[in-house]
C-alpha positions as a printed NumPy array, in Angstrom:
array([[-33.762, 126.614, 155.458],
       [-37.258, 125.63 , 154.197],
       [-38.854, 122.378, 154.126],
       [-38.264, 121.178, 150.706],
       [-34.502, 121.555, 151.494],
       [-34.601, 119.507, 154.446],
       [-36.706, 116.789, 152.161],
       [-33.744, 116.744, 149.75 ],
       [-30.894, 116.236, 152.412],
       [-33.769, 113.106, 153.686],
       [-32.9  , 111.902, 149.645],
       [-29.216, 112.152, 150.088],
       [-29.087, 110.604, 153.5  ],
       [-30.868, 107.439, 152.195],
       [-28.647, 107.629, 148.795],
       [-25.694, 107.555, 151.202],
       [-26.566, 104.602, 153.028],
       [-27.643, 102.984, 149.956],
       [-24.595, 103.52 , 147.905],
       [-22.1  , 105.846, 149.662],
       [-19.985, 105.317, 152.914],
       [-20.845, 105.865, 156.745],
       [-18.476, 105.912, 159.734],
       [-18.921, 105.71 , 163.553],
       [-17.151, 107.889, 165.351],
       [-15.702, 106.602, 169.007],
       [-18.201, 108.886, 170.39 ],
       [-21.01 , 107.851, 168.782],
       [-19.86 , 104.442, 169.275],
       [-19.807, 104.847, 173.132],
       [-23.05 , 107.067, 173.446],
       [-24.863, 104.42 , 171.041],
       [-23.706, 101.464, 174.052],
       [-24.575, 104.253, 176.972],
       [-28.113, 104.797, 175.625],
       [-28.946, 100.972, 173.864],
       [-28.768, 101.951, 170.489],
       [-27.386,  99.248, 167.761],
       [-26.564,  99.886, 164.398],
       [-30.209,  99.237, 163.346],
       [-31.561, 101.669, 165.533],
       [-29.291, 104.541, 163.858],
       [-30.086, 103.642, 160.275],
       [-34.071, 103.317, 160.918],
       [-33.676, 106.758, 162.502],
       [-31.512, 107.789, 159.554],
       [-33.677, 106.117, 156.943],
       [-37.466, 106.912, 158.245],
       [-36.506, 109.882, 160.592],
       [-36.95 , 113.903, 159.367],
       [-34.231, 116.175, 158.856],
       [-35.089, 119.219, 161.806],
       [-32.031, 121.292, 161.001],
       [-29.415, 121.41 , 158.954],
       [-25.419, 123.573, 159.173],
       [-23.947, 124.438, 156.273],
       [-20.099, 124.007, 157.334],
       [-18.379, 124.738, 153.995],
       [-16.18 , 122.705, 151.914],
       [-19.142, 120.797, 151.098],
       [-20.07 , 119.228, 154.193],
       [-22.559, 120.148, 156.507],
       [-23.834, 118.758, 159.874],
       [-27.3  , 117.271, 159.982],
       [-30.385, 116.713, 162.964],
       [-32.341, 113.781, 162.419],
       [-35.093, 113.236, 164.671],
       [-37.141, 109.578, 164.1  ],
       [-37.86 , 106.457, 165.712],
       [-35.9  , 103.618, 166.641],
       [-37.189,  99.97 , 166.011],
       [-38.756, 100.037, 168.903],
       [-40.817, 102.612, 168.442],
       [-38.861, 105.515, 170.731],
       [-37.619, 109.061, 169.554],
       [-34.15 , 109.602, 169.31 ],
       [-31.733, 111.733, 167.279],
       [-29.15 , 111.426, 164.985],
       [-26.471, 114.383, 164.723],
       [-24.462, 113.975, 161.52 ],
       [-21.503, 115.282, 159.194],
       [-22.353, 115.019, 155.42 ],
       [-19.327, 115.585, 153.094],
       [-19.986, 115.892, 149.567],
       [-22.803, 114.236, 150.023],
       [-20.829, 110.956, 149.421],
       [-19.701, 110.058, 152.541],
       [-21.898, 110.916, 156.111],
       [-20.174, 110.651, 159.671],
       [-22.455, 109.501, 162.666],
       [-21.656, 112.137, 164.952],
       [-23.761, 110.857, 168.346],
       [-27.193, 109.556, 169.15 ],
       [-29.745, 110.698, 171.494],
       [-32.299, 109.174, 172.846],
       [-35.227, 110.86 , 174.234],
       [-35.032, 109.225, 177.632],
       [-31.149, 110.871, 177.185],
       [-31.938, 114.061, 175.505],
       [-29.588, 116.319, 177.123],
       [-27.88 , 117.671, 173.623],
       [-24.428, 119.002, 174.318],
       [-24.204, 122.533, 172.175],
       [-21.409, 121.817, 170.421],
       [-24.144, 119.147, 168.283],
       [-27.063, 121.992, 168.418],
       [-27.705, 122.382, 164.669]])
Protein backbone atom coordinates (compact mmCIF):
# COMPACT_ATOMS: atom_id res chain seq x y z
CA UNK A 1 0.00 0.00 0.00
CA UNK A 2 1.45 3.47 -0.80
CA UNK A 3 1.47 6.48 1.21
CA UNK A 4 -1.41 8.39 -0.03
CA UNK A 5 -3.54 5.33 0.96
CA UNK A 6 -2.39 5.24 4.36
CA UNK A 7 -3.15 9.30 4.43
CA UNK A 8 -6.76 8.50 3.48
CA UNK A 9 -7.41 5.69 6.16
CA UNK A 10 -5.61 8.85 8.71
CA UNK A 11 -9.07 10.87 7.12
CA UNK A 12 -11.40 8.09 7.96
CA UNK A 13 -9.97 7.34 11.34
CA UNK A 14 -10.53 11.00 12.45
CA UNK A 15 -14.11 11.00 10.53
CA UNK A 16 -14.84 7.99 12.75
CA UNK A 17 -14.11 9.47 15.92
CA UNK A 18 -15.71 12.56 14.88
CA UNK A 19 -18.97 11.19 13.76
CA UNK A 20 -18.95 7.35 13.70
CA UNK A 21 -18.72 4.77 16.64
CA UNK A 22 -15.62 3.23 18.57
CA UNK A 23 -15.53 0.26 20.96
CA UNK A 24 -12.99 -1.09 23.51
CA UNK A 25 -12.47 -4.39 23.45
CA UNK A 26 -11.76 -6.27 27.07
CA UNK A 27 -8.35 -6.62 25.80
CA UNK A 28 -7.62 -3.42 24.95
CA UNK A 29 -9.31 -2.38 27.99
CA UNK A 30 -6.90 -4.44 30.22
CA UNK A 31 -3.61 -3.77 28.16
CA UNK A 32 -4.63 0.11 28.16
CA UNK A 33 -4.66 -0.29 32.52
CA UNK A 34 -1.34 -2.73 32.22
CA UNK A 35 0.61 -0.10 30.24
CA UNK A 36 -1.13 3.53 31.71
CA UNK A 37 -2.95 4.40 28.83
CA UNK A 38 -6.50 6.36 29.29
CA UNK A 39 -8.90 7.00 26.79
CA UNK A 40 -7.10 10.27 25.86
CA UNK A 41 -3.99 8.70 25.24
CA UNK A 42 -5.67 6.28 22.50
CA UNK A 43 -7.54 9.00 20.66
CA UNK A 44 -4.37 11.51 20.52
CA UNK A 45 -2.55 8.47 19.12
CA UNK A 46 -5.53 7.80 16.87
CA UNK A 47 -6.09 11.43 15.96
CA UNK A 48 -2.29 12.85 15.47
CA UNK A 49 -0.58 9.36 15.03
CA UNK A 50 0.37 7.84 11.20
CA UNK A 51 -1.15 4.93 9.75
CA UNK A 52 2.27 2.32 9.28
CA UNK A 53 0.26 -0.55 7.85
CA UNK A 54 -2.82 -1.39 6.95
CA UNK A 55 -4.86 -5.40 6.31
CA UNK A 56 -7.38 -5.54 4.08
CA UNK A 57 -9.68 -8.31 5.85
CA UNK A 58 -12.69 -8.32 3.48
CA UNK A 59 -16.21 -7.60 4.04
CA UNK A 60 -15.19 -4.14 4.31
CA UNK A 61 -13.20 -4.03 7.30
CA UNK A 62 -9.69 -4.01 7.64
CA UNK A 63 -7.22 -3.91 10.60
CA UNK A 64 -5.14 -0.80 11.07
CA UNK A 65 -1.30 0.18 12.81
CA UNK A 66 -1.20 3.46 14.20
CA UNK A 67 1.97 4.55 15.53
CA UNK A 68 1.88 8.34 17.42
CA UNK A 69 2.31 9.92 20.61
CA UNK A 70 0.49 9.88 23.68
CA UNK A 71 -0.18 13.19 25.67
CA UNK A 72 2.71 12.84 27.20
CA UNK A 73 4.80 12.88 24.61
CA UNK A 74 5.73 8.81 24.37
CA UNK A 75 5.32 6.43 21.26
CA UNK A 76 2.83 3.94 21.40
CA UNK A 77 0.58 2.03 19.00
CA UNK A 78 -2.77 1.57 18.24
CA UNK A 79 -3.88 -1.82 16.44
CA UNK A 80 -7.39 -1.42 15.04
CA UNK A 81 -10.49 -3.06 13.16
CA UNK A 82 -12.22 -0.60 10.72
CA UNK A 83 -15.62 -1.85 9.39
CA UNK A 84 -17.15 0.04 6.73
CA UNK A 85 -15.39 2.66 7.67
CA UNK A 86 -18.29 3.59 10.07
CA UNK A 87 -17.55 1.94 12.99
CA UNK A 88 -13.53 1.22 14.25
CA UNK A 89 -12.74 -1.41 17.12
CA UNK A 90 -9.67 -0.61 19.46
CA UNK A 91 -8.00 -3.76 19.19
CA UNK A 92 -4.87 -3.19 21.92
CA UNK A 93 -2.33 -0.53 22.71
CA UNK A 94 1.31 -0.62 22.90
CA UNK A 95 3.46 1.34 24.39
CA UNK A 96 6.99 1.62 23.48
CA UNK A 97 8.33 0.89 26.94
CA UNK A 98 5.80 -2.44 26.21
CA UNK A 99 6.44 -3.03 22.63
CA UNK A 100 6.46 -6.67 22.51
CA UNK A 101 3.58 -6.97 19.57
CA UNK A 102 1.94 -10.36 19.74
CA UNK A 103 1.69 -11.61 15.81
CA UNK A 104 -1.64 -12.21 15.74
CA UNK A 105 -1.83 -7.83 15.75
CA UNK A 106 1.33 -7.66 13.18
CA UNK A 107 -0.32 -5.74 10.32
Amino acid sequence: MTGSLFKEYEIVIREIINNGKVIFTAHAKERMGIRGYTTHDVFHILSYGSVKNVTDKGNDKCVCKIQGNDIEGDEGIIIIEIRKKAKMIIITAVSYTHLTLPTIYSV
